[in-house]
Coordinates of C-alpha atoms in Angstrom, one line a residue:
X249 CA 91.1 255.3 -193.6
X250 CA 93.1 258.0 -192.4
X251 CA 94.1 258.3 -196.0
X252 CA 90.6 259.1 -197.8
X253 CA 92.4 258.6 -201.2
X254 CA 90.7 255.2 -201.7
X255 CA 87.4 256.0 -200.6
X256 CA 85.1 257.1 -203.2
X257 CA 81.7 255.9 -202.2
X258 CA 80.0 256.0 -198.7
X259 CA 76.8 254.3 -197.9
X260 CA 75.4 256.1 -194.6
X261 CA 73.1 253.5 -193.2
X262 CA 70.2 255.1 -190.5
X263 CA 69.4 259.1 -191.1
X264 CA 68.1 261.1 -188.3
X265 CA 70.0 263.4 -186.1
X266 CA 73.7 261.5 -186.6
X267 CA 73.3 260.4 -189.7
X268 CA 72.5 263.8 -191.0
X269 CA 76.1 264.8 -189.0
X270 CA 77.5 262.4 -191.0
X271 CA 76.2 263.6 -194.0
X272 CA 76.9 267.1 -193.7
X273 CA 80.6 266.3 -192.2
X274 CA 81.6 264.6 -195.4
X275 CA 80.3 267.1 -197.8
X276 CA 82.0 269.7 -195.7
X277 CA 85.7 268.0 -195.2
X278 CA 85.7 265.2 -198.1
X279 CA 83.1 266.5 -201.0
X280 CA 84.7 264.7 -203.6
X281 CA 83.4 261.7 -202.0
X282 CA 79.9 260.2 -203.4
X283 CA 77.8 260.1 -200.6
X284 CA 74.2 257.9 -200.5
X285 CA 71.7 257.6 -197.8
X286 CA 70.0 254.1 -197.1
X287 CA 66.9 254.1 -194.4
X288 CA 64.6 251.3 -193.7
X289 CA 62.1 253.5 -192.6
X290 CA 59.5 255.0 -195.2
X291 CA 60.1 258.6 -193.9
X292 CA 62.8 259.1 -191.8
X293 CA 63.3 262.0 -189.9
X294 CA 65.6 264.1 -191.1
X295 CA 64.7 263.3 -194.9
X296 CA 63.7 267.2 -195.4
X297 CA 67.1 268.4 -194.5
X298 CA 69.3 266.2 -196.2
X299 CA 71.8 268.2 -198.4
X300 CA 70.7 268.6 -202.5
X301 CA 72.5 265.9 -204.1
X302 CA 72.4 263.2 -201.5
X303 CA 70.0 260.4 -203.0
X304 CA 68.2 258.5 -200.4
X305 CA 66.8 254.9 -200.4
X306 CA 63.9 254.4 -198.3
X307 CA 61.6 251.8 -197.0
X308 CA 64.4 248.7 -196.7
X309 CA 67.8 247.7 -198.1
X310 CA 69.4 248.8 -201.1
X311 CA 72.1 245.6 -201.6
X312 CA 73.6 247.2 -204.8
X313 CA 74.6 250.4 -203.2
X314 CA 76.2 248.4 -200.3
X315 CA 77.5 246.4 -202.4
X316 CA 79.4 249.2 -204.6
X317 CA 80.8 251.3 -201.3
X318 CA 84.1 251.6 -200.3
X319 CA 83.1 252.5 -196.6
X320 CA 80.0 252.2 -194.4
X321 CA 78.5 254.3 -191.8
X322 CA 76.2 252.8 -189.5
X323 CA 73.8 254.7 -186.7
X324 CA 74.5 253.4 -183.3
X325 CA 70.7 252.7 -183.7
X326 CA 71.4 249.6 -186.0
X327 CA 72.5 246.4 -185.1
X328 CA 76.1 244.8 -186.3
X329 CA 74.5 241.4 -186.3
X330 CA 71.7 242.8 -188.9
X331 CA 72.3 240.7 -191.8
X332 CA 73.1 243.1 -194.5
X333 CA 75.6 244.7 -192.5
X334 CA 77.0 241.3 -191.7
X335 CA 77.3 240.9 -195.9
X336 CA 79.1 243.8 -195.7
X337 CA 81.9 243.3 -193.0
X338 CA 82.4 239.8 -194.8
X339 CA 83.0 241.1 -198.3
X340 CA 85.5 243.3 -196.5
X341 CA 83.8 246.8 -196.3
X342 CA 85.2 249.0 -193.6
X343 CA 81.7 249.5 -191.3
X344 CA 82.1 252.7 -188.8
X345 CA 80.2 254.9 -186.7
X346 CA 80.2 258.6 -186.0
X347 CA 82.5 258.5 -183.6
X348 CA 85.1 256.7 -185.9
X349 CA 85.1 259.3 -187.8
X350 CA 85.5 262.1 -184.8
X351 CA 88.4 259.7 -183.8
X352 CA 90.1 260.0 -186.9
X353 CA 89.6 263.6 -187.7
X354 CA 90.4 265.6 -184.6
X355 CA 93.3 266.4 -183.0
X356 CA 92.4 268.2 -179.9
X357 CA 92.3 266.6 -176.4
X358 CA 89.3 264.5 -175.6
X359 CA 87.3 262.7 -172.7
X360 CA 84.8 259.9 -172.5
X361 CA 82.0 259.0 -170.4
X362 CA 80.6 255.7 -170.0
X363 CA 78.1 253.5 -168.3
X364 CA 74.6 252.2 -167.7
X365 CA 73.6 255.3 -165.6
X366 CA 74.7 258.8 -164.8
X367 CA 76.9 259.0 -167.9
X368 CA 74.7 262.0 -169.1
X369 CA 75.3 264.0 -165.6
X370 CA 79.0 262.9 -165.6
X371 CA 79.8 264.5 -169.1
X372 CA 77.4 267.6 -168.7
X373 CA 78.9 268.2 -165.0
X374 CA 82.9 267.7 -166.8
X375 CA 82.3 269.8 -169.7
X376 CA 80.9 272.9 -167.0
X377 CA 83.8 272.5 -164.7
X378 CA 86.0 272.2 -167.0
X379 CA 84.8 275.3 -169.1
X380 CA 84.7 277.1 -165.2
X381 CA 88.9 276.5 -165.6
X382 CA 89.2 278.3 -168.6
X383 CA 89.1 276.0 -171.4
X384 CA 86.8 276.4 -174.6
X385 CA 84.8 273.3 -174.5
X386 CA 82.5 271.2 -176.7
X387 CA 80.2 268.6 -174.6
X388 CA 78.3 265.9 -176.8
X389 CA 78.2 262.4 -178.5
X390 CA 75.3 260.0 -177.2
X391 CA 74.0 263.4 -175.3
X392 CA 72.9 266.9 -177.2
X393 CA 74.7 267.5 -180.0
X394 CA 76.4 265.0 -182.1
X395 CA 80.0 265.0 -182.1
X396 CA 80.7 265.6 -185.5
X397 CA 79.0 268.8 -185.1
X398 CA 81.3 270.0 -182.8
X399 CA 84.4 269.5 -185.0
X400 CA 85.6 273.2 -184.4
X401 CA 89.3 274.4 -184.4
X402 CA 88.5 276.9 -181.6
X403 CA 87.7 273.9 -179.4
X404 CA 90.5 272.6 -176.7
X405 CA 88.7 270.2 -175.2
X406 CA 85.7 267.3 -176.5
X407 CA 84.0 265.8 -173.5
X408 CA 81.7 262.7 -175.2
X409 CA 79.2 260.3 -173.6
X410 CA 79.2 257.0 -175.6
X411 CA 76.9 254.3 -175.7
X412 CA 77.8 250.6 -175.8
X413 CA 76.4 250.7 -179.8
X414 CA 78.7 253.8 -180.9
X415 CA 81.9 251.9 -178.7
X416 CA 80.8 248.8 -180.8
X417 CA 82.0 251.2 -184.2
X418 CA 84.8 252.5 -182.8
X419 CA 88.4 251.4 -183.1
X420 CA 91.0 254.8 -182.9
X421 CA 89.5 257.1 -180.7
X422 CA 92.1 258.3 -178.4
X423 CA 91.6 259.9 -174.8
X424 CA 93.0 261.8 -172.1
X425 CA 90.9 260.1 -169.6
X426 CA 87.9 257.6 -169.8
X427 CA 85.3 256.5 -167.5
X428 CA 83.2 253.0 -167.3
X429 CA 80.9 254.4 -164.6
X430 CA 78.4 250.8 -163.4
X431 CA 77.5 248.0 -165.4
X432 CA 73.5 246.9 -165.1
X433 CA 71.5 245.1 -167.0
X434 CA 70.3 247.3 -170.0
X435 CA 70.2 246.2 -174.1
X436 CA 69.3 242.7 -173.4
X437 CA 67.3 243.2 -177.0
X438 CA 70.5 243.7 -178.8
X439 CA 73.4 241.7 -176.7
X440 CA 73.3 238.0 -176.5
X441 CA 74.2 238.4 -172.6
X442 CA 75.4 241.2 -169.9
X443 CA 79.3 240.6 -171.2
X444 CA 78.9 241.2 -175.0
X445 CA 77.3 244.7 -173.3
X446 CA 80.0 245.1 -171.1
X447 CA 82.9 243.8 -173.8
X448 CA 80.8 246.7 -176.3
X449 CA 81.9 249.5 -173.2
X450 CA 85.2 248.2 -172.3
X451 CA 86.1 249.5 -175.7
X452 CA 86.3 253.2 -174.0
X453 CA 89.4 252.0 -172.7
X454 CA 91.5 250.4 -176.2
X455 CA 93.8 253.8 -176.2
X456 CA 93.0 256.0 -173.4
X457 CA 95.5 257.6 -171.3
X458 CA 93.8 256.6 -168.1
X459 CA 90.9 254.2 -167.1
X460 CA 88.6 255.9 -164.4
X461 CA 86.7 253.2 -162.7
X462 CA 84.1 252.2 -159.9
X463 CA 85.7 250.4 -157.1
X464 CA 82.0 249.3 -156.0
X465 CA 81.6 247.8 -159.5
X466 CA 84.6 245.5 -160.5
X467 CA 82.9 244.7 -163.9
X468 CA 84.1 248.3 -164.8
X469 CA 87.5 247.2 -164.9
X470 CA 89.4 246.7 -167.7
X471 CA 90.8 243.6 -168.3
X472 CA 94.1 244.9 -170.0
X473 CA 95.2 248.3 -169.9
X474 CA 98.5 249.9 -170.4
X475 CA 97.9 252.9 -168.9
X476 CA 96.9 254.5 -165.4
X477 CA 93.6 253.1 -163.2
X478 CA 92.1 255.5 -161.0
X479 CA 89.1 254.1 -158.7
X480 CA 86.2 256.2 -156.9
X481 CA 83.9 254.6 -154.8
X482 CA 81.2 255.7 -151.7
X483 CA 81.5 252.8 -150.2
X484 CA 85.2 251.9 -149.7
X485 CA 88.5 253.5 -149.9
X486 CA 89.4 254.7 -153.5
X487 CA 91.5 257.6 -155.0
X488 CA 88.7 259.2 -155.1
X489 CA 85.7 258.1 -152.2
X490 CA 83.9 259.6 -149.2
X491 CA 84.9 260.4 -145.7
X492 CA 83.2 261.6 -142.3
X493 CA 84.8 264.0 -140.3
X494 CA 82.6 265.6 -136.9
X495 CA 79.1 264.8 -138.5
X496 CA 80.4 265.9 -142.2
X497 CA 80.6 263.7 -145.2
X498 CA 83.3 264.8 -147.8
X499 CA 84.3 264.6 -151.2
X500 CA 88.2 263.6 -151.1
X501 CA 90.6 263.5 -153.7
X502 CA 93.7 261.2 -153.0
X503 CA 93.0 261.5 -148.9
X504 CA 92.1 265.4 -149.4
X505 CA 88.7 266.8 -148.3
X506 CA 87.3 268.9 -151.7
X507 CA 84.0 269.7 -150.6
X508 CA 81.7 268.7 -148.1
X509 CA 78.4 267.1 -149.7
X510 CA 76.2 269.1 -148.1
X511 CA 77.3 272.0 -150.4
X512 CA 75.9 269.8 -153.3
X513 CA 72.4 271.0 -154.2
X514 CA 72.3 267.2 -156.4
X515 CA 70.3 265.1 -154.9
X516 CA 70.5 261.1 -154.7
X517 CA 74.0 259.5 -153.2
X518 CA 74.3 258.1 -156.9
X519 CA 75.2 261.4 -157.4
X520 CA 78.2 261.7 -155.1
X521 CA 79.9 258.9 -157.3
X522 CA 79.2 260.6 -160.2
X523 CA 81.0 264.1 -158.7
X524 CA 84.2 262.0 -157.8
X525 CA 84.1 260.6 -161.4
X526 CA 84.1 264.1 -162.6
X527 CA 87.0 265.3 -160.7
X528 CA 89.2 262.0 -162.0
X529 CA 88.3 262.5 -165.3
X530 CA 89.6 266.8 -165.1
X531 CA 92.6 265.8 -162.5
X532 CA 94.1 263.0 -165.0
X533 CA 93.3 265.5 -167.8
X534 CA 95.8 268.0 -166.3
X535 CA 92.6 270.3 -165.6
X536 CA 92.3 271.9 -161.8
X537 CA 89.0 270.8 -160.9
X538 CA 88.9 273.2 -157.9
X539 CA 88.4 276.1 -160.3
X540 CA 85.0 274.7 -161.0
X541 CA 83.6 273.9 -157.5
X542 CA 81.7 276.8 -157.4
X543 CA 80.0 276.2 -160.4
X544 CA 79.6 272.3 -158.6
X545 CA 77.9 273.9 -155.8
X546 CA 74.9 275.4 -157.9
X547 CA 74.9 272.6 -160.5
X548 CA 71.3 271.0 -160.0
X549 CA 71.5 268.0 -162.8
X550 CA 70.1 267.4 -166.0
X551 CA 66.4 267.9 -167.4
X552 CA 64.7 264.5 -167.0
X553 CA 67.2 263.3 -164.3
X554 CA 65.7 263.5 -161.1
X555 CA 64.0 266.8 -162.1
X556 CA 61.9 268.4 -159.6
X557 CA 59.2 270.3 -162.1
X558 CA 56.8 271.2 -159.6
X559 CA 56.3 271.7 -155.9
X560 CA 53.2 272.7 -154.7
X561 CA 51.2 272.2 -151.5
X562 CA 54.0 270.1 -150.1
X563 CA 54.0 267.8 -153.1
X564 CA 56.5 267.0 -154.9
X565 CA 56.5 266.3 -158.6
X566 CA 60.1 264.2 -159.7
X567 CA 61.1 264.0 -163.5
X568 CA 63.3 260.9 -163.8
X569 CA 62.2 260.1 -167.7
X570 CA 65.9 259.5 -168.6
X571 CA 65.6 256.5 -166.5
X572 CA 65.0 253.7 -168.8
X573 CA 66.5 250.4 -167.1
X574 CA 65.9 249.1 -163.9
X575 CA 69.3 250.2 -162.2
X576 CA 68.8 253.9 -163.2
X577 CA 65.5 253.7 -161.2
X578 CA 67.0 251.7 -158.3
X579 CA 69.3 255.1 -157.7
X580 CA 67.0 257.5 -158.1
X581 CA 64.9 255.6 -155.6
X582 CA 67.8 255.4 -153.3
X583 CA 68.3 259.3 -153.2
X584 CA 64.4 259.9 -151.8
X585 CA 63.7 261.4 -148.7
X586 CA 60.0 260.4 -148.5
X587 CA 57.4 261.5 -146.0
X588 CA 54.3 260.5 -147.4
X589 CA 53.0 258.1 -150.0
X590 CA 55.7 257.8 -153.2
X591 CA 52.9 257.5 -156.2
X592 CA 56.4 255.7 -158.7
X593 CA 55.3 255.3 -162.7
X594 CA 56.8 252.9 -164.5
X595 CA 56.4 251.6 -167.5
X596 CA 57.0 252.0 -170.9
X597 CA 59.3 249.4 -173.6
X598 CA 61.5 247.0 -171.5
X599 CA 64.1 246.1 -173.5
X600 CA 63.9 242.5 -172.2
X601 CA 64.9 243.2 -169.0
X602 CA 64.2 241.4 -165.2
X603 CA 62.6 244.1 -163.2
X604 CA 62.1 241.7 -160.1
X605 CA 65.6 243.5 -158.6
X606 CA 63.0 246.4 -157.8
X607 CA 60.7 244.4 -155.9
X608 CA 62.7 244.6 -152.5
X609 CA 63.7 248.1 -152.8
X610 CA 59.8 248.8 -153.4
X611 CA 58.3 246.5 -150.4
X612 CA 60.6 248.6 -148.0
X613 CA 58.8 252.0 -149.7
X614 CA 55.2 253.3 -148.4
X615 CA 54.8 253.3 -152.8
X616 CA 51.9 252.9 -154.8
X617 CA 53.1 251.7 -158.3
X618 CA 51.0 253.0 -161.5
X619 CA 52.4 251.0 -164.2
X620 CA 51.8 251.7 -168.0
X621 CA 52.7 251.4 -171.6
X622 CA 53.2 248.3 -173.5
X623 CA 55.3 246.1 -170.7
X624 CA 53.6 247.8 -167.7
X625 CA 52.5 244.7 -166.8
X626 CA 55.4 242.8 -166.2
X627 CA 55.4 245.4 -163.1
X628 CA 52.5 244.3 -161.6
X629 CA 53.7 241.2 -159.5
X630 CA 56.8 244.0 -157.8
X631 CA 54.0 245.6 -155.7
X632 CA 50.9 244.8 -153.6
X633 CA 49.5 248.3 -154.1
X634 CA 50.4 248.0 -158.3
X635 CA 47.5 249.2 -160.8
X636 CA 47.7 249.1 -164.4
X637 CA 46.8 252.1 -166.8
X638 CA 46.8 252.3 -170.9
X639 CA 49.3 255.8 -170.3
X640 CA 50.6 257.8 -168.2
X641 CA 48.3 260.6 -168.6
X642 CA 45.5 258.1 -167.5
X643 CA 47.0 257.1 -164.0
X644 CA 48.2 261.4 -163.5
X645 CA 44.8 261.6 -164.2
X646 CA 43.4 259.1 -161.5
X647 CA 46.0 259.5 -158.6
X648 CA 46.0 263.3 -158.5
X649 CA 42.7 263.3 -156.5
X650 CA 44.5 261.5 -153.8
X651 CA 47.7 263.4 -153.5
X652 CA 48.7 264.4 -149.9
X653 CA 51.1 266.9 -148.6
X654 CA 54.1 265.6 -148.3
X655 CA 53.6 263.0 -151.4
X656 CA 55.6 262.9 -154.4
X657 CA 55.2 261.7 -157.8
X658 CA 57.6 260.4 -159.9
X659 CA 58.3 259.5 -163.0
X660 CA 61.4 256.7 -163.3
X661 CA 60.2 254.5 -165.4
X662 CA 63.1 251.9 -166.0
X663 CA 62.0 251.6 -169.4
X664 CA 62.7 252.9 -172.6
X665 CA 59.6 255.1 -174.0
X666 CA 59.4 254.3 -177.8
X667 CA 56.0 252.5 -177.6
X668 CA 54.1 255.8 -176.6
X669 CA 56.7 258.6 -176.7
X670 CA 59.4 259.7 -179.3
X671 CA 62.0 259.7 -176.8
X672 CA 62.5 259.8 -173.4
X673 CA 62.4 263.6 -173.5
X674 CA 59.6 264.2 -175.3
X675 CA 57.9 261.6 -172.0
X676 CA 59.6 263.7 -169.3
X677 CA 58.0 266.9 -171.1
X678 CA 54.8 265.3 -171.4
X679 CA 54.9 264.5 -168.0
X680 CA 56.2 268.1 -166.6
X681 CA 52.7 269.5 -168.9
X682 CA 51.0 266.9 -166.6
X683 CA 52.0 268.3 -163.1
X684 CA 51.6 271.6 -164.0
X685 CA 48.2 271.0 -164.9
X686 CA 47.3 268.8 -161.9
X687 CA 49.5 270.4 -159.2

């Protein structure tokens, strides 16, 4: 496929914001290729800006356009193991992603971030620094924009975040450096088990120049790689791991102090790992990391990540919407410095996950738990003081009465939000609206 001269036809399976990138990048670099749309939904977003030209089959499966291409392009959103793309891949039909199609268009250096948490910090905080040295970068993938929108000859370095579904499509995508951050629990609607996840992300590492990996999570690993391994940790020694000198923690970098943590305005030890990840991925991408601490030292995370959105009469109001599995909340608990009553909301579309790994973390918390959405309830049993509300607007709505100085609220809801939200964004907004209305 590096060749295009026997592709003619492309079926893009799944519209929205990357299949509308894939749309709009073959009509750009291949428009003599006949391109079709197929989406199972009766309108999907994106339908209004679909290029003129591009039919669009909505509503369920068109088998005779299938059937007819010479190459398939899935959203990560859809399943390999859906039966009509499973009649495809056995009548022999090439079946990519996005990010196939990145990999075999670019030529320009390129890093990848993955993992069940922190991948979106990792990637933001690399492509900052790493503009902070000079370079013109483009930061994307599974976060912002999507990466065949920022195909751009200007660019001299790609910094992606990919998901365990885009890794599952991709087969040439070549990097400078990759990073498997943790592996947790997290998709257990769409693997069979925890390994066909983690087999999906150990596919960051098939022709990567070196494997970044967390020396406090050996299932990060890979289990054959050619090319350099380089560990961080907070717990243990690593390339890249924590020390204490007089008092001080520090950041080192092969047994040299970078910068003391205290000089981090991040908050959560999570966070720490996810620093020293950022300067492996630049050092082992020949970029000098130190040009970029400064821009480190006022770099205050993501929206939706741990978010502070208000503060007001000594309470605290915590955005943490982007966590939607259980680990992701079990670090962003692990950060707080609490010194009053943690009101935690949780809540939201499990994904068929165990959340009794909260349960001990919780009892050792003065937490009230305010659990919501369709499998709020399976929170219930974690927590003595645990109530149950239809959303989240209804338990804002009773707790704020009670709020104390010194109390903070916080949305990490170790669950995905599609049963009352359209993303996890549009719940951390809708919960930002709700403390600045009740703080």
């Amino acid at each position: 496929m590096n060749d295009w001269q026997d592709v003619n036809n492309v079926v893009v399976v799944g519209l929205g914001i990357t299949g509308l990138s894939v749309v709009k990048y073959l009509r750009r670099y291949h428009p003599d290729i006949a391109v079709k749309v197929i989406d199972t939904r009766d309108n999907p977003p994106g339908l209004s800006e679909l290029p003129a030209g591009i039919a669009c089959y909505q509503g369920g499966w068109c088998n005779q356009w299938l059937a007819a291409a010479d190459l398939v392009v899935i959203n990560p959103g859809i399943a390999l193991a859906t039966p009509e793309i499973q009649h495809v891949i056995q009548a022999g039909t090439p079946v990519v992603g996005d990010i196939e199609l990145f990999a075999r268009h670019i030529d320009k250096p390129v890093i990848a971030i993955t993992g069940s948490n922190g991948k979106s910090t990792v990637t933001d905080l690399t492509g900052k620094m790493a503009a902070a040295a000079g370079l013109r970068v483009a930061v994307g993938g599974n976060i912002g924009v999507p990466a065949l929108d920022l195909i751009d000859e200007s660019v001299d370095l790609y910094v992606l975040e990919l998901s365990s579904f885009q890794l599952e499509t991709t087969s040439h995508l070549k990097l400078k450096a990759a990073a498997f951050l943790n592996l947790s629990e997290d998709h257990m609607d769409r693997y069979r088990d925890i390994d066909g996840y983690r087999q999906a992300k150990l596919r960051i590492f098939m022709h990567a120049e070196a494997a970044i990996v967390n020396r406090d999570d050996p299932a990060t690993f890979p289990e054959m790689f050619s090319g350099e391994v380089v560990t961080f940790s907070i717990s243990q020694a690593a390339d890249f791991a924590l020390q204490s000198n007089n008092g001080r923690e520090y950041l080192m970098a092969n047994g040299h102090p970078v910068i003391a943590c205290d000089q981090l305005r991040l908050v959560g030890r999570h966070n720490l790992a996810n620093v020293l990840t950022v300067f492996a991925l630049l050092q082992q991408s020949g970029i000098c990391y130190e040009k970029g601490l400064e821009v480190l030292k006022s770099y205050t995370g993501l929206t939706h990540r741990c978010q502070v959105v208000e503060d007001n009469r000594g309470i605290q109001w915590v955005n943490d919407s982007k966590a939607t599995n259980v680990a992701s909340t079990l670090a962003a608990l692990s950060g707080l410095t609490l010194n009053g009553t943690l009101y935690l909301l949780v809540g939201g579309v499990g994904k068929g996950a165990d959340f009794s790994p909260l349960a001990p973390v919780l009892s050792s918390l003065n937490v009230r738990l305010c659990c919501f959405g369709r499998d709020g309830q399976q929170f219930m049993q974690l927590h003595p003081a645990a109530k149950q509300y239809e959303t989240m607007a209804d338990a804002i709505a009773d707790i704020a009465p009670q709020l104390l100085q010194g109390d903070i609220v916080m949305l990490s809801p170790a669950c995905a939000s599609f049963d009352q939200f359209k993303n996890f964004m549009a719940r951390g907004d809708a919960f930002a609206d709700l403390a600045h209305q009740y703080a």
